[in-house]
Each structure stands twice: as structure tokens, then as C-alpha cells.
XYZ file of N, CA, C and O in Angstrom:
288
model
N 19.398 79.520 200.922
C 19.877 79.685 199.512
C 18.695 79.114 198.745
O 18.041 78.155 198.858
N 18.387 80.075 197.619
C 17.310 79.785 196.747
C 17.587 78.840 195.580
O 16.655 78.318 194.953
N 18.845 78.620 195.444
C 19.233 77.911 194.232
C 19.227 76.324 194.379
O 19.935 75.919 195.423
N 18.457 75.714 193.740
C 18.317 74.249 193.944
C 19.528 73.478 193.177
O 19.745 72.250 193.388
N 20.366 74.162 192.396
C 21.470 73.548 191.734
C 22.687 73.487 192.697
O 22.827 74.214 193.598
N 23.453 72.495 192.540
C 24.777 72.318 193.115
C 25.850 72.456 192.120
O 25.630 72.275 190.952
N 26.918 73.144 192.608
C 28.042 73.337 191.709
C 29.389 72.841 192.090
O 29.715 72.683 193.129
N 30.213 72.377 191.121
C 31.546 71.858 191.544
C 32.593 71.986 190.231
O 32.003 72.404 189.184
N 33.592 71.500 190.448
C 34.572 71.430 189.454
C 35.092 70.115 189.160
O 35.240 69.334 190.035
N 35.283 69.686 187.981
C 35.766 68.356 187.575
C 37.121 68.485 186.807
O 37.276 69.304 185.783
N 38.172 68.078 187.452
C 39.460 68.169 186.943
C 39.804 66.906 185.988
O 39.815 65.872 186.401
N 40.129 67.147 184.854
C 40.585 66.146 183.931
C 41.919 66.468 183.242
O 42.339 67.720 183.255
N 42.657 65.533 182.601
C 43.761 65.779 181.988
C 43.549 66.198 180.548
O 42.465 66.011 179.912
N 44.607 66.791 179.792
C 44.349 67.225 178.280
C 43.972 65.974 177.444
O 43.197 66.022 176.659
N 44.612 64.890 177.747
C 44.381 63.589 177.034
C 42.907 63.214 177.205
O 42.190 62.822 176.292
N 42.384 63.248 178.419
C 40.994 62.904 178.686
C 40.019 63.819 178.051
O 39.178 63.482 177.574
N 40.421 65.061 177.971
C 39.598 66.178 177.469
C 39.540 65.819 175.863
O 38.481 65.867 175.113
N 40.709 65.460 175.226
C 40.852 65.098 173.825
C 39.901 63.832 173.373
O 39.175 63.767 172.467
N 40.113 62.832 174.225
C 39.602 61.450 173.941
C 38.268 61.282 174.527
O 37.628 60.241 174.174
N 37.940 61.922 175.560
C 36.694 61.621 176.313
C 37.047 60.632 177.433
O 37.939 59.871 177.304
N 36.266 60.590 178.426
C 36.517 59.771 179.634
C 35.370 59.625 180.301
O 34.353 60.304 180.139
N 35.328 58.799 181.420
C 34.419 58.720 182.437
C 35.051 58.806 183.788
O 36.105 58.400 184.088
N 34.397 59.653 184.632
C 35.052 59.878 186.078
C 33.892 59.638 187.081
O 32.799 59.737 186.817
N 34.430 59.099 188.101
C 33.428 58.927 189.424
C 33.691 60.273 190.258
O 34.702 60.666 190.650
N 32.362 60.824 190.622
C 32.414 62.065 191.319
C 31.492 61.899 192.547
O 30.442 61.155 192.503
N 32.010 62.323 193.813
C 31.315 62.225 195.052
C 30.514 63.461 195.213
O 31.082 64.557 195.111
N 29.250 63.413 195.425
C 28.381 64.561 195.610
C 27.935 64.494 197.034
O 27.354 63.644 197.552
N 28.278 65.555 197.749
C 27.772 65.631 199.120
C 26.324 65.741 199.312
O 25.608 66.427 198.603
N 25.770 64.852 200.187
C 24.353 64.744 200.303
C 24.058 64.577 201.704
O 24.054 63.487 202.316
N 23.595 65.540 202.497
C 23.482 65.445 203.989
C 24.822 65.048 204.613
O 25.747 65.757 204.386
N 24.715 64.077 205.429
C 25.849 63.528 206.167
C 26.768 62.506 205.471
O 27.538 61.971 205.937
N 26.366 62.079 204.213
C 27.033 61.207 203.418
C 27.194 61.777 202.063
O 26.754 62.878 201.664
N 27.892 60.953 201.149
C 28.160 61.231 199.818
C 27.588 60.366 198.824
O 27.538 59.119 199.138
N 27.099 60.780 197.788
C 26.641 59.848 196.715
C 27.622 59.809 195.524
O 28.177 60.886 195.213
N 27.886 58.720 194.999
C 28.900 58.472 193.974
C 28.326 58.340 192.648
O 27.303 57.623 192.492
N 28.660 59.237 191.652
C 27.926 59.328 190.462
C 29.156 59.025 189.351
O 30.083 59.651 189.598
N 28.715 58.291 188.355
C 29.629 58.115 187.056
C 29.323 59.346 186.059
O 28.245 59.495 185.730
N 30.302 60.052 185.796
C 30.202 61.326 184.835
C 30.933 60.956 183.471
O 32.034 60.673 183.533
N 30.133 61.113 182.353
C 30.701 60.816 181.084
C 31.180 62.226 180.444
O 30.469 63.010 180.501
N 32.414 62.177 180.169
C 33.062 63.461 179.582
C 33.177 63.224 178.120
O 33.957 62.224 177.630
N 32.422 63.918 177.236
C 32.448 63.765 175.928
C 33.968 64.023 175.202
O 34.462 64.911 175.705
N 34.236 63.487 174.088
C 35.533 64.004 173.315
C 35.598 65.386 172.914
O 34.343 65.876 172.789
N 36.669 65.839 172.839
C 36.953 67.385 172.514
C 36.317 68.281 173.496
O 35.788 69.390 173.267
N 36.200 67.859 174.859
C 35.668 68.842 175.908
C 36.755 69.865 176.175
O 37.905 69.487 176.190
N 36.450 70.999 176.364
C 37.378 72.079 176.621
C 37.125 72.584 177.983
O 36.110 72.493 178.662
N 38.200 73.343 178.410
C 38.213 73.926 179.791
C 37.242 74.989 179.925
O 36.960 75.657 178.762
N 36.392 74.827 180.935
C 35.235 76.048 181.019
C 34.026 75.393 180.650
O 32.862 75.975 180.857
N 33.923 74.242 179.916
C 32.625 73.534 179.625
C 31.916 73.191 180.894
O 32.597 72.898 181.890
N 30.793 73.172 180.935
C 29.889 72.807 181.985
C 29.127 71.393 181.798
O 28.460 71.401 180.634
N 29.285 70.304 182.584
C 28.597 69.261 182.404
C 27.415 69.151 183.327
O 27.565 69.610 184.636
N 26.202 68.692 182.981
C 25.222 68.864 183.812
C 24.736 67.376 184.135
O 24.401 66.686 183.439
N 24.359 67.193 185.419
C 23.787 65.969 185.953
C 22.281 66.358 186.399
O 22.119 66.921 187.412
N 21.473 66.094 185.495
C 20.035 66.428 185.692
C 19.388 65.776 186.813
O 19.458 64.535 186.871
N 18.673 66.609 187.567
C 17.883 65.986 188.706
C 18.688 65.447 189.828
O 18.036 64.696 190.580
N 19.863 65.758 190.038
C 20.669 65.305 191.210
C 20.822 66.381 192.285
O 21.438 65.964 193.418
N 20.449 67.598 192.053
C 20.741 68.740 192.979
C 19.512 68.601 194.055
O 18.840 67.549 194.350
N 19.335 69.806 194.640
C 18.484 70.050 195.862
C 16.981 69.806 195.497
O 16.688 70.193 194.197
N 16.115 69.736 196.227
C 14.701 69.632 196.058
C 14.179 70.949 195.856
O 14.734 71.951 196.654
N 13.351 71.317 194.838
C 12.746 72.547 194.679
C 11.437 72.537 195.403
O 10.805 71.624 195.744
N 10.838 73.823 195.796
C 9.554 73.978 196.439
C 8.453 73.247 195.785
O 7.542 72.808 196.404
N 8.604 73.217 194.301
C 7.419 72.597 193.502
C 7.518 71.101 193.493
O 6.772 70.403 192.867
N 8.476 70.426 194.297
C 8.782 69.059 194.330
C 9.662 68.445 193.233
O 9.891 67.072 193.317
N 10.172 69.361 192.361
C 11.220 68.800 191.454
C 12.538 68.758 192.208
O 12.670 68.930 193.376
N 13.614 68.476 191.251
C 15.086 68.480 191.770
C 15.842 69.555 190.854
O 15.628 69.359 189.604
N 16.812 70.126 191.484
C 17.824 70.749 190.661
C 18.837 69.900 190.052
O 18.708 68.743 190.127
N 19.741 70.617 189.459
C 20.916 69.731 188.844
C 22.258 70.006 189.469
O 22.348 71.068 190.327
N 23.194 69.125 189.173
C 24.490 69.329 189.543
C 25.193 69.807 188.246
O 25.090 69.277 187.240
N 25.978 70.937 188.358
C 26.718 71.588 187.198
C 28.265 71.591 187.558
O 28.671 72.198 188.573
N 29.017 70.845 186.786
C 30.375 70.785 187.007
C 31.163 71.414 185.886
O 31.030 71.070 184.707
N 32.012 72.316 186.278
C 32.709 73.093 185.471
C 34.027 72.174 185.083
O 34.780 71.844 186.153
N 34.618 72.046 183.954
C 35.659 71.302 183.466
C 36.991 72.151 183.629
O 36.969 73.340 183.101
N 37.970 71.581 184.259
C 39.211 72.434 184.358
C 40.220 71.316 183.968
O 40.070 70.045 184.111
């Protein structure tokens, strides 16, 4: 796979979408998982994408991809 980004879905309630919230998200990493705190801004809508910059796979040039979470 050439894509250094990781993709996932973040499920929140309508109240959380309206008021904003923070969620803990487990990101698979090898044989273990890393726990990240994700801040969901107020007035987030279904289908919005939240980006965790630099948390994805390593790129050939030494950088890191992102984690992209679609809000549902």
C-alpha cells in the first residue's frame, strides 16, 4: 500500500456534535495500539473529517502520514 495515511470512523452522538467533545481513540500500531485524545469541535457534522497530523505510517522520505477520522 502506497498510502501513508490511516483511515477510520469516529462515532459521536448528536449532542456531542452540537456542543463539541473529546474522545479517546485507539490507533492500531503493529502488535499494539496507541491511545490518542481527539478533540471534536462544536457544530461538527456527519461526514466531516478530523485529521491527526503525523500519526500515520512512515513515508519513504522519512516523514509520517496522518490519521483521517470520518465523523458519523
